[in-house]
Coordinates of C-alpha atoms in Angstrom, one line a residue:
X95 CA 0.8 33.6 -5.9
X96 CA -2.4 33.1 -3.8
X97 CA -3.7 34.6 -1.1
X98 CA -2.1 32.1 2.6
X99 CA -4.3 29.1 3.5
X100 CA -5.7 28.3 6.1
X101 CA -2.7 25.9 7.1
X102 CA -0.1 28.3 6.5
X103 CA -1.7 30.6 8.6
X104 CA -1.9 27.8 11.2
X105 CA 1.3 26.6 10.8
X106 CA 2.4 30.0 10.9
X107 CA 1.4 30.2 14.3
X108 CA 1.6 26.9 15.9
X109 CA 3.8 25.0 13.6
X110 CA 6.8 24.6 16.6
X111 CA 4.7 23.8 19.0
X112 CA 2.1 21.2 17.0
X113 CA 5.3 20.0 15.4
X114 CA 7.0 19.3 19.1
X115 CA 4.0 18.0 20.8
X116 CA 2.5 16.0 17.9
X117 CA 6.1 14.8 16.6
X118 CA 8.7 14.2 19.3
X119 CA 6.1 13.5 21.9
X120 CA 3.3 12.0 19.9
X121 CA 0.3 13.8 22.2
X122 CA -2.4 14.8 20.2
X123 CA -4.4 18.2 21.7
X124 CA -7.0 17.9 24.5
X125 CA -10.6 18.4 23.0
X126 CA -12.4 20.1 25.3
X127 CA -14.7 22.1 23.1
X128 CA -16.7 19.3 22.0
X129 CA -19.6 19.2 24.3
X130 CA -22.5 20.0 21.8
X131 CA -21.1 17.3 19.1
X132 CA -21.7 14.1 21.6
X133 CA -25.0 12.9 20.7
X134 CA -25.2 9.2 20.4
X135 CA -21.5 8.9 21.4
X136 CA -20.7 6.5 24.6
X137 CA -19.2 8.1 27.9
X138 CA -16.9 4.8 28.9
X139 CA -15.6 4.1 25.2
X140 CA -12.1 2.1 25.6
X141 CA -9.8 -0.3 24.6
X142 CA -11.6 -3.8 24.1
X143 CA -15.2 -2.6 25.1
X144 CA -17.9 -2.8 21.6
X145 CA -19.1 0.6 20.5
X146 CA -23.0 1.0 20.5
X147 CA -24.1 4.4 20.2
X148 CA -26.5 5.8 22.4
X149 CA -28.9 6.1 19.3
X150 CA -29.7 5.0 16.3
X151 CA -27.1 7.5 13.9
X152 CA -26.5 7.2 10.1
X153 CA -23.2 8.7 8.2
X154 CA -22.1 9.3 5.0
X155 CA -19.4 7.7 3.4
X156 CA -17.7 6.8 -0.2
X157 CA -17.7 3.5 -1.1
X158 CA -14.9 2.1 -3.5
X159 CA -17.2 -0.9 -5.3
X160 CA -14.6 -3.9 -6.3
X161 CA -15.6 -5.0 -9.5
X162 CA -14.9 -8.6 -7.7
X163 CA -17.4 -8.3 -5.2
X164 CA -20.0 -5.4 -6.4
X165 CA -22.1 -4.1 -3.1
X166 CA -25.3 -5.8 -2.0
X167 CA -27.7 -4.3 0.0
X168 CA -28.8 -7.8 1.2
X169 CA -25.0 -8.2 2.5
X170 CA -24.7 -9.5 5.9
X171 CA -22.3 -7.0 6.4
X172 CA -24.5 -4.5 6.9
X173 CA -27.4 -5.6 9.4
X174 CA -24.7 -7.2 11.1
X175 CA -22.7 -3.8 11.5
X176 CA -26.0 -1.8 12.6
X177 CA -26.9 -4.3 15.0
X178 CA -23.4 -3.8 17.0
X179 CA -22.6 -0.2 16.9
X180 CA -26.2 1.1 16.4
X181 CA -24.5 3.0 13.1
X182 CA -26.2 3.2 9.2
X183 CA -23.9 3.2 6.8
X184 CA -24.8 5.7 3.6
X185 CA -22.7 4.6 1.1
X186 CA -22.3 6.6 -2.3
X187 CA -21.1 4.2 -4.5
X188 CA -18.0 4.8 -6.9
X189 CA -16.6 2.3 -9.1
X190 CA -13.2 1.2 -8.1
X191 CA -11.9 2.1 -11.8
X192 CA -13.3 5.9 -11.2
X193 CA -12.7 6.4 -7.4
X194 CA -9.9 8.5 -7.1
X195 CA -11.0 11.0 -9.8
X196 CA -14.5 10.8 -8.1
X197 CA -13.2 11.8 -4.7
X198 CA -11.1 14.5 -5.6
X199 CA -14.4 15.8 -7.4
X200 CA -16.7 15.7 -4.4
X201 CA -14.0 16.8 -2.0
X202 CA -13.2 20.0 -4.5
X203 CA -16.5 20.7 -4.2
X204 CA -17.2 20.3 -0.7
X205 CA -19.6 17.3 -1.5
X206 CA -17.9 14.5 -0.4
X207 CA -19.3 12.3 2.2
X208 CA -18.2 12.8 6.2
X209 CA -16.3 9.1 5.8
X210 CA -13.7 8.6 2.9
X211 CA -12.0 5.3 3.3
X212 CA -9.4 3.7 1.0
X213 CA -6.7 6.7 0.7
X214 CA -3.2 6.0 0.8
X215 CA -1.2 8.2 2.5
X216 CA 0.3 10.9 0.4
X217 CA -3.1 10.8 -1.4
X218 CA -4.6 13.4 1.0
X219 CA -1.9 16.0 0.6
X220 CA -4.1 17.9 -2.3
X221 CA -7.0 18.6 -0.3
X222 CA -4.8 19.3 2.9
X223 CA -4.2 23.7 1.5
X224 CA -8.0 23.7 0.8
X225 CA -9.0 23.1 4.3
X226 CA -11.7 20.0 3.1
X227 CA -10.2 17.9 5.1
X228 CA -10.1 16.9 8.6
X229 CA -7.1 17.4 10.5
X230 CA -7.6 14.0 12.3
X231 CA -4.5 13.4 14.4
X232 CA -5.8 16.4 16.5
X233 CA -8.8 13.8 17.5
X234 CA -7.1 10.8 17.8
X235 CA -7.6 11.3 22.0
X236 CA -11.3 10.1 20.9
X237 CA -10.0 6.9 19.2
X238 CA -8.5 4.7 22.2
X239 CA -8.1 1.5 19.7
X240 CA -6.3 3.6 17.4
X241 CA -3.9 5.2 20.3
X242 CA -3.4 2.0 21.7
X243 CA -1.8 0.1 18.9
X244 CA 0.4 3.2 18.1
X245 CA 2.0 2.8 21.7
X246 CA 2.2 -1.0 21.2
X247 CA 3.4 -1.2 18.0
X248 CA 5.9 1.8 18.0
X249 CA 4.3 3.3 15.2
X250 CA 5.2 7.1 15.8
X251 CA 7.6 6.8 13.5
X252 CA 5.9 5.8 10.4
X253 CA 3.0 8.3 11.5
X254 CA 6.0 11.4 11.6
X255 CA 6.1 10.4 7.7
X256 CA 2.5 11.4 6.7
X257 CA 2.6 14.5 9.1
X258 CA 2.2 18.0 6.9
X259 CA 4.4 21.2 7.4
X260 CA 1.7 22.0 10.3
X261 CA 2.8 18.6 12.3
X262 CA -0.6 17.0 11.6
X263 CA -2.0 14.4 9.4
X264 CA -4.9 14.5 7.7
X265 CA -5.3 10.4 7.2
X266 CA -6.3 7.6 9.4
X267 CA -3.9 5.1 8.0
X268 CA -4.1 1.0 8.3
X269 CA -1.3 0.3 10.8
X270 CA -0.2 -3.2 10.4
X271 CA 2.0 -4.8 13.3
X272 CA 5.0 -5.0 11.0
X273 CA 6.3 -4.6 7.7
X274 CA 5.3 -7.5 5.8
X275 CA 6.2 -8.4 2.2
X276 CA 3.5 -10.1 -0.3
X277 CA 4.9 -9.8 -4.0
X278 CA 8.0 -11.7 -5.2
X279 CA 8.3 -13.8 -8.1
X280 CA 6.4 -17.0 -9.2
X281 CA 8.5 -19.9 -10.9
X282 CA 7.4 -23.2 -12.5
X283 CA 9.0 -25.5 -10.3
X284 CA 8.8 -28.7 -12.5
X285 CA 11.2 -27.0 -15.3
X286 CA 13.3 -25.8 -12.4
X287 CA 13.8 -29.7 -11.7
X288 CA 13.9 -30.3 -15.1
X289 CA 16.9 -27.9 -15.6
X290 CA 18.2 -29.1 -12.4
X291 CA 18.3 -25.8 -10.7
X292 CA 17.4 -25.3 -7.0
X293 CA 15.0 -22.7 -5.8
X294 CA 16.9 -19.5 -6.4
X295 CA 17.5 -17.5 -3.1
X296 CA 19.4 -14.2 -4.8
X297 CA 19.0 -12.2 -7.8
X298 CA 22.3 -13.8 -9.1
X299 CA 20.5 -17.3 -9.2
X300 CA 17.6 -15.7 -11.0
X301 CA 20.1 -15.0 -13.8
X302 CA 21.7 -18.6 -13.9
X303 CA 18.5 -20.3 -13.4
X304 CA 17.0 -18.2 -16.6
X305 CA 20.1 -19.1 -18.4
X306 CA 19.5 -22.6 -17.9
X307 CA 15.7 -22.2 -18.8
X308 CA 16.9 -20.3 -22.0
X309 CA 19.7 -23.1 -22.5
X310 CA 17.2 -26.0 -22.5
X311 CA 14.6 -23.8 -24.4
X312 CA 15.7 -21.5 -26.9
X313 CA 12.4 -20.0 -28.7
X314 CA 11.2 -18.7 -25.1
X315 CA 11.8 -15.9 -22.9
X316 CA 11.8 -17.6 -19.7
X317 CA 10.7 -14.5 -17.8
X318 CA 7.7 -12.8 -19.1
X319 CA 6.0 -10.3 -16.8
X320 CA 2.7 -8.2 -16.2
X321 CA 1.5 -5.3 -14.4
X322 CA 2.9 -2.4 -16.2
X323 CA 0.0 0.0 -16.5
X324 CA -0.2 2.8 -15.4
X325 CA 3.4 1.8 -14.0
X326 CA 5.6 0.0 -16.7
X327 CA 7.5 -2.5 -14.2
X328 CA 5.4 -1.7 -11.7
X329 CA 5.9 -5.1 -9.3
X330 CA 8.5 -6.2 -10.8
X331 CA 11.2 -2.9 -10.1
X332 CA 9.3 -2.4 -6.7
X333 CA 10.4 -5.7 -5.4
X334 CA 14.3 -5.4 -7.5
X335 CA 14.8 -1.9 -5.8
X336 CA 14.8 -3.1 -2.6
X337 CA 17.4 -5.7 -3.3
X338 CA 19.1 -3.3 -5.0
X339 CA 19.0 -0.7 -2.2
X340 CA 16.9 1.9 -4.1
X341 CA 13.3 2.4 -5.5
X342 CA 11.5 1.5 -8.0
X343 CA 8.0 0.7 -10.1
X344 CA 5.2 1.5 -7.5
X345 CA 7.6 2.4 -5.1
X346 CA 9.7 4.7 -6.8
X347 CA 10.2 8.5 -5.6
X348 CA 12.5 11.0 -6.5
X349 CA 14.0 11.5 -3.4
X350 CA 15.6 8.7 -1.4
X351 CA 17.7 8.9 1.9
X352 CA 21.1 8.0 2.3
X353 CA 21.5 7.5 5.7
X354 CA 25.8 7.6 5.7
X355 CA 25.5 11.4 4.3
X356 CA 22.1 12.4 6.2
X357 CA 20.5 13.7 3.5
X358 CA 17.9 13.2 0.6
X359 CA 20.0 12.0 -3.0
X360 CA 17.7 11.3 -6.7
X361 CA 16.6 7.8 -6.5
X362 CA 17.0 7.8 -10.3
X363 CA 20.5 9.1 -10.1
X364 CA 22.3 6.9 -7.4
X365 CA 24.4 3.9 -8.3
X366 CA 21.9 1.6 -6.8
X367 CA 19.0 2.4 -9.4
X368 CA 22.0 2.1 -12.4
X369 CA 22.9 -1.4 -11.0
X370 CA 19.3 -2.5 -10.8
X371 CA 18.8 -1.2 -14.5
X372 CA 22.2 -2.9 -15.6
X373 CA 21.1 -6.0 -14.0
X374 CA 17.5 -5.7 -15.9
X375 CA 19.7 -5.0 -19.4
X376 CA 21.4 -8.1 -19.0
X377 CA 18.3 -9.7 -18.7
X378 CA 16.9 -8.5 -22.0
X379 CA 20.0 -8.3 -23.3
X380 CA 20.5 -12.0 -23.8
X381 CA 17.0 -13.2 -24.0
X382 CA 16.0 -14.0 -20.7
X383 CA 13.4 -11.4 -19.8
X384 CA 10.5 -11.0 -22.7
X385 CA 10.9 -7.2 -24.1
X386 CA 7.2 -7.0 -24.2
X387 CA 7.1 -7.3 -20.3
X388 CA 6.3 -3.7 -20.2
X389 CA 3.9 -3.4 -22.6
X390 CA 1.7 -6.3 -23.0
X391 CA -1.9 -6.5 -20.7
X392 CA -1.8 -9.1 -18.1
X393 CA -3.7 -11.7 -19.6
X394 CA -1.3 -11.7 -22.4
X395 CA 1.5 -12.6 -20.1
X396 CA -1.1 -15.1 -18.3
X397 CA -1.0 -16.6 -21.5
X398 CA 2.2 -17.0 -22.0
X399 CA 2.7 -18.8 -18.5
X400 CA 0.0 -20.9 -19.4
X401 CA 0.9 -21.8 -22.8
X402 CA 4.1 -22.7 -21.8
X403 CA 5.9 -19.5 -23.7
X404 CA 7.4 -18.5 -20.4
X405 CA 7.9 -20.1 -16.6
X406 CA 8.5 -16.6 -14.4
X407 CA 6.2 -14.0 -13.5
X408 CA 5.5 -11.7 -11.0
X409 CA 3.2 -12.5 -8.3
X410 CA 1.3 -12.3 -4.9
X411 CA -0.4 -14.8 -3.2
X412 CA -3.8 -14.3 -4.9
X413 CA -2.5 -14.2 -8.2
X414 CA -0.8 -17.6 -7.6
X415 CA -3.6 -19.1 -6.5
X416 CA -6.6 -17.6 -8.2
X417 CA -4.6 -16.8 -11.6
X418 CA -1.4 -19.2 -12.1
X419 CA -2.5 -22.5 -11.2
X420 CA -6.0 -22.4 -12.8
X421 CA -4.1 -20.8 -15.9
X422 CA -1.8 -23.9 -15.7
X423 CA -4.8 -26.6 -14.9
X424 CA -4.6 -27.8 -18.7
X425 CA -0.8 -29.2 -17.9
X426 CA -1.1 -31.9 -15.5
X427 CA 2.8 -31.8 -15.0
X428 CA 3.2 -27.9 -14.5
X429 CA 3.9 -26.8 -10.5
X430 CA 4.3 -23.3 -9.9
X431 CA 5.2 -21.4 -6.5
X432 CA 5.9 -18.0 -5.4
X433 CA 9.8 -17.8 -4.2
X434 CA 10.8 -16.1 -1.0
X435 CA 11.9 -12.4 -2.6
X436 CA 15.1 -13.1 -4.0
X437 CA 17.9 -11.2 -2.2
X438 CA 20.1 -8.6 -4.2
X439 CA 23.4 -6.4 -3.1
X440 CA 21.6 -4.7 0.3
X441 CA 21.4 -8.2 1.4
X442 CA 18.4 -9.7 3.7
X443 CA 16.7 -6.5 4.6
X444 CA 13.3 -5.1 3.7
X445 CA 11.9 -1.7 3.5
X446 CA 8.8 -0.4 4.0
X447 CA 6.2 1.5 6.4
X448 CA 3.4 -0.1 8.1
X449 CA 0.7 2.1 6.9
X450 CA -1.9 1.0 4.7
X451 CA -4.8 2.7 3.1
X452 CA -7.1 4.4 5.5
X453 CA -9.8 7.1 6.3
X454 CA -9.9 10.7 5.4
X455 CA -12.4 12.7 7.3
X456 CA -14.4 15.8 5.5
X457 CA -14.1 18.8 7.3
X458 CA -18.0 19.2 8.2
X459 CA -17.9 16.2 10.2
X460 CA -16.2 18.0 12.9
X461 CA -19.6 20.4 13.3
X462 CA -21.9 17.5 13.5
X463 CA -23.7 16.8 16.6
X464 CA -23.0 12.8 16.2
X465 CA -18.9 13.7 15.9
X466 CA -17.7 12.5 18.7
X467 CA -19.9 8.9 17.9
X468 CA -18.3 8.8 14.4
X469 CA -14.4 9.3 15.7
X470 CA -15.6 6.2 18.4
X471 CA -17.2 4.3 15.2
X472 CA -14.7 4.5 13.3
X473 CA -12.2 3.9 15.4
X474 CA -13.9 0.3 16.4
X475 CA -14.2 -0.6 12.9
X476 CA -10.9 0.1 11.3
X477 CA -8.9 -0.3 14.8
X478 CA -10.2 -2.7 17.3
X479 CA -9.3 -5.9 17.4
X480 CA -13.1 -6.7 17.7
X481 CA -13.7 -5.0 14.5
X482 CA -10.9 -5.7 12.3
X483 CA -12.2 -9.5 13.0
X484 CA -15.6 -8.5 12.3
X485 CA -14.5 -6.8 8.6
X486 CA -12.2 -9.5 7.9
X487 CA -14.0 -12.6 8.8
X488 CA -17.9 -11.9 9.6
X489 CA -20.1 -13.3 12.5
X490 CA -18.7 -16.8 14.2
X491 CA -21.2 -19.6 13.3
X492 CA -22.2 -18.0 10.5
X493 CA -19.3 -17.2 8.0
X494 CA -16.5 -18.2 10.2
X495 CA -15.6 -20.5 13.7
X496 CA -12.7 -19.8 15.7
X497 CA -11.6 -22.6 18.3
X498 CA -9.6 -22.2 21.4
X499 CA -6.5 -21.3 20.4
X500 CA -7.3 -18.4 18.2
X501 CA -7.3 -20.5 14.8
X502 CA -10.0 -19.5 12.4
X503 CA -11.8 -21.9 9.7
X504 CA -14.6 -20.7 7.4
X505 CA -17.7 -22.4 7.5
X506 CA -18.6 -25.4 5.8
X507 CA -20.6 -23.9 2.9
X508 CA -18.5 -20.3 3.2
X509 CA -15.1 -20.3 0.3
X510 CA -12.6 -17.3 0.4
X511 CA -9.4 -17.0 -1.5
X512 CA -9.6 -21.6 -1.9
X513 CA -9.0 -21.8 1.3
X514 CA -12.2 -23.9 1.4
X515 CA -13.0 -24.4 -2.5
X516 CA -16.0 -26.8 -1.7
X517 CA -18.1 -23.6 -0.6
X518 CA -20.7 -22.8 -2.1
X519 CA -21.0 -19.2 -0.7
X520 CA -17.9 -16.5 -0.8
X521 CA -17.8 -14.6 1.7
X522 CA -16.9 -11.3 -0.1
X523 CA -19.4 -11.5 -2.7
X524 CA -22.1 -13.0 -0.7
X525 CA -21.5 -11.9 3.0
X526 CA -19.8 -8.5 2.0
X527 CA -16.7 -9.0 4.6
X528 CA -13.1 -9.4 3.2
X529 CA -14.1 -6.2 1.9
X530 CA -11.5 -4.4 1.1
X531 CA -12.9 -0.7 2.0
X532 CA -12.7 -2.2 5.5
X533 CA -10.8 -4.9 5.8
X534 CA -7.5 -3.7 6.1
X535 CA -4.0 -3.5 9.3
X536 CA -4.4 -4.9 12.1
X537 CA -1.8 -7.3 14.1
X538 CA 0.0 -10.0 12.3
X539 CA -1.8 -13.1 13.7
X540 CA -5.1 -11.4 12.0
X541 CA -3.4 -11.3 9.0
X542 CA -1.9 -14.3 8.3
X543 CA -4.9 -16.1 9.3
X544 CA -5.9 -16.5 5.5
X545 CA -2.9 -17.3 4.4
X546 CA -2.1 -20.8 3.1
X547 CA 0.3 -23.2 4.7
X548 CA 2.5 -22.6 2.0
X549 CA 1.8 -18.4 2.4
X550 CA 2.9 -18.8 5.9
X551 CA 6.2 -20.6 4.9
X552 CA 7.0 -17.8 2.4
X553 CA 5.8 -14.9 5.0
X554 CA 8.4 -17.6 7.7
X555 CA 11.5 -16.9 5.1
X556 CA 10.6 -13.2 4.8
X557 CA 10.4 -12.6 8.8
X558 CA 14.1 -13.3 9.2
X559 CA 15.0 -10.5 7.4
X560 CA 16.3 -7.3 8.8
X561 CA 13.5 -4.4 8.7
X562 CA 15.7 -1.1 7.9
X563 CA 14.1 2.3 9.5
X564 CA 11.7 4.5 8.2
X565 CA 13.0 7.3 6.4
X566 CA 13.1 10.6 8.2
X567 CA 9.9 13.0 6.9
X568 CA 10.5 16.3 4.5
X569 CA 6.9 17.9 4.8
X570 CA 6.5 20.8 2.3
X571 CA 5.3 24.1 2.9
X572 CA 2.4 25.5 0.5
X573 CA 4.5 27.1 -1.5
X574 CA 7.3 24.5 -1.6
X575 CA 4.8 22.2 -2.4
X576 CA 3.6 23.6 -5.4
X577 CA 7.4 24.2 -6.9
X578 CA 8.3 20.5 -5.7
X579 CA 5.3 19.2 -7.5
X580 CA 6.4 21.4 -10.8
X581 CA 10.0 19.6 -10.2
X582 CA 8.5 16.2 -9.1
X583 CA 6.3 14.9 -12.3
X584 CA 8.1 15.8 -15.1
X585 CA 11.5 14.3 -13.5
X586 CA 9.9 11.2 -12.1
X587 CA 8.6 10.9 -16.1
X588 CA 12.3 11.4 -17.6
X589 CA 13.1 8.5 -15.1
X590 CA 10.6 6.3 -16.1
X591 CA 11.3 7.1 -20.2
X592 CA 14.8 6.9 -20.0
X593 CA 14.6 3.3 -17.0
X594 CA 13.3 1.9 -20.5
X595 CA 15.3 2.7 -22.7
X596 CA 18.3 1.6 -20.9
X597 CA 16.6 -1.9 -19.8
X598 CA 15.7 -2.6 -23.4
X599 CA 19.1 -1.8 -25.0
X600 CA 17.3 1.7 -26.9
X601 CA 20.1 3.4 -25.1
X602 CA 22.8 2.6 -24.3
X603 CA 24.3 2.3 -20.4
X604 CA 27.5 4.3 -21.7
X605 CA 25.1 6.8 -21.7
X606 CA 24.4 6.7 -18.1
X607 CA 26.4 10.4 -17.1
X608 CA 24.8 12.2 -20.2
X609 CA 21.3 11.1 -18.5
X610 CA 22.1 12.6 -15.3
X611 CA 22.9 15.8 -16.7
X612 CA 19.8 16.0 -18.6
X613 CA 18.1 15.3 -14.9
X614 CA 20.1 18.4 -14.0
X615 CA 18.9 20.5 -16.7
X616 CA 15.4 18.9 -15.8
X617 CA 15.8 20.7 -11.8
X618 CA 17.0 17.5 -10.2
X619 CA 19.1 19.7 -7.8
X620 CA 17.0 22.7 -7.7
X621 CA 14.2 19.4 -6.5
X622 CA 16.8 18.1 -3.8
X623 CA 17.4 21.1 -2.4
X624 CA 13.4 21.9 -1.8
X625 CA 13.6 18.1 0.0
X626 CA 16.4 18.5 2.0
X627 CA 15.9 22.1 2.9
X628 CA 12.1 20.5 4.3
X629 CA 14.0 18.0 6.0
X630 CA 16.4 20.0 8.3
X631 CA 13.9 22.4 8.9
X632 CA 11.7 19.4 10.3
X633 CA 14.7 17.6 11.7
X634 CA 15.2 21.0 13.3
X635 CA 11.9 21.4 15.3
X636 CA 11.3 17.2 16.1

């Protein structure tokens, strides 16, 4: 074993209180000891007021670099950003495909930037033992934006889930005003009508509405489906968990809650996940889903939508319209929308936090003379209203006009996601805003503002629906961590392996107890009792 970290020792000797103040109460520490890190920070910082430092300051930060909108220097962004805060941005730039391993490289040797934007929670946990990292919810007093949507939007709750075993979190997340749901399915809604099959509204009507596909078209699999790397299913079992009352694909986990026995049960052992694979069997089973779903690269199941080898896919907005319809241009008679997320045996709910990707902070920041101006930056950028416009939409007049009741409209020459396809600039690749690394959370009116009219209607459908609560936090211990982690990947593999064998018929369902006895043997108890003994001892000091 190694020698205690720093944030044992810590927890060791603050954990109950951090944990009561930071958790049940959500205060955050007074910093009083910050006098000689306030240079170029503002002394009336607040809620709705623009943050210009005192003088001209520069920081470092990693920059993610979309392959769809590689960084500019000449970006409007940029001038724009120094001319209202007063702040240069020193990007080292990463390609998207190499970021994560990039970051944990620089952070492991304590030459990472001070900013270090796009981490999703649970990301940071590595670098939490090592001390790297900032412990940022003990500044969060220096961030009024940030406080101030927490209190308004009742977000303690999904904050308590990134919290470590010392009551702290070590992310600045996105915070979006509430759960909101993008992926579904997309359906070509001219076969529908040729099949003479409404729009389906439950997972049940997927299956008789691919029957009648399969009916009236034999040689196809009416449901061919993409992203599956590095995730085989990855949309597509995200989006059926829920329905099915479980996890799955990119949101799968070992551990899921069940609310009725208060404790943590394995997701890939409940009844739940069996139904959602029986359903997906079926499916294969009798032609309806294409077996080569979770193998085949996107574009090969782009090309079977197009070519008219398939009319369901998984999708998002984007896709739809920057993917599907172009793909489907050639057909003058093909229509394809995204459906409302078909609903499943946990009826209209969904699931979800409201955190997005957000900032990690490297630990040397916290010495810096400009600290306090970098906690007020940041929080204007990524937090405030003002900012989240700025990142998402530019400077009025120029990229973007807003009228009198809060609606937005790109300029005349500006194009972004076809909401204005005569445009002859974009205003991520040529204006640098949209950007991803920035543009992220914020309140719901913000967000929908680039959606399409017939976005809106789908996001209308999806509002109805009953948000369940966040599921209570298990934060590990060092040590825990490291024997959870030993438990975690190999059984969240065996789950993955075996999802796809049962799905594609390799083994069959009668096999489904022999599977969870080879979880057992695998430390799927040993694993749940790690969980739940985090829980109660968190449960315990909240």
């Amino acid at each position: 074993m190694t020698a205690p970290s720093r944030r044992r020792v810590a927890a060791f000797a603050a954990g109950l209180l951090a944990l009561t103040l930071a958790a049940c109460s959500g205060e955050e520490p007074e910093n009083n000891d910050l006098a000689g890190n306030r240079v170029g920070a503002m002394s009336d910082y607040a809620v709705g007021k623009q943050f210009k430092a005192t003088e001209p300051i520069s920081f470092s930060m990693l920059y993610n670099n979309h392959p769809n909108y590689p960084i500019k220097k000449e970006w409007l962004f940029w001038s724009e950003l120094t001319n209202r805060t007063g702040v240069t941005l020193e990007s080292t730039v990463v390609p998207l495909s190499d970021y994560e391993q990039k970051r944990s490289l620089m952070i492991g040797a304590g030459d990472a930037p001070l900013i270090i934007p796009k981490t999703y929670p649970g990301q940071e946990t590595p670098f939490v033992a090592s001390g790297a990292i900032l412990p940022v919810s003990d500044y969060v007093d220096l961030m009024p934006n940030f406080k101030d949507k927490v209190a308004k939007w009742k977000l303690e709750g999904d904050l308590n889930t990134i919290r470590q075993q010392d009551g702290k979190y070590y992310v600045l997340p996105g915070m979006h005003q509430d759960v909101w749901k993008d992926y579904s399915i997309a359906v070509r809604t001219d076969i529908l009508a040729e099949v003479g099959q409404p729009v389906p509204k439950t997972w049940d009507e997927v299956y008789t509405m691919l029957k009648a596909m399969k009916a009236k078209y034999p040689n196809v699999y009416p449901f061919s489906d993409r992203w599956h790397k590095p995730t085989p299913g990855g949309a597509l079992f995200n989006v059926l968990g829920e329905a099915f009352g479980t996890h799955g694909g990119w949101g799968y986990h070992n551990d899921q809650w069940d609310p009725a026995a208060k404790k943590f049960v394995f997701t890939g052992a409940t009844d739940q996940y069996r139904q959602m694979v029986t359903y997906l069997n079926k499916l294969v089973k009798e032609g309806l889903l294409d077996p080569e779903s979770f193998t085949q690269d996107d574009d090969q199941a782009r090309q079977k939508l197009a070519t008219g080898k398939s009319f369901v896919i998984s999708a998002n907005a984007q896709t739809l319209v920057n993917d599907y319809r172009p793909d489907l241009s050639k057909n003058p008679k093909a229509t394809i929308t995204k459906i409302p997320v078909p609903v499943g045996p946990a009826g209209e709910i969904k699931t979800g936090l409201r955190l997005e990707n957000g900032v990690m902070i490297s630990k040397k920041a916290r010495d810096s003379k400009n600290f306090v101006a970098m906690m007020q930056f940041i929080d204007w950028l990524w937090y405030s209203d003002e900012g989240q416009e700025f990142a998402k939409w530019g400077v009025p007049g120029t990229t973007y006009n807003k009228d009198g009741s809060g609606k937005f409209t790109l300029a005349a020459d500006v194009d972004y996601v076809k909401l204005n396809p005569s445009g002859t600039k974009h205003l991520q690749k040529d204006f640098g805003f949209g950007n991803g690394v920035f543009a992220y959370g914020g309140r719901t009116e913000l967000l929908q503002s680039t959606f399409s009219a017939e976005e809106l209607e789908f996001q209308k459908v999806m509002a109805t629906r009953q948000t369940l609560p966040v599921p209570p936090p298990h934060p590990f211990e060092d040590a825990e961590q490291e024997q959870a982690t030993l438990y975690d990947t190999p059984l969240k593999d065996y789950v993955g392996q075996m999802t796809l064998k049962f799905i594609l018929g390799q083994r069959d369902l009668s096999e489904w107890d022999a599977y969870v006895a080879e979880l057992k043997g695998k430390n799927m108890d040993a694993y749940l009792e790690l969980v739940n003994k985090a829980y109660d001892r968190y449960a315990a000091k909240s």
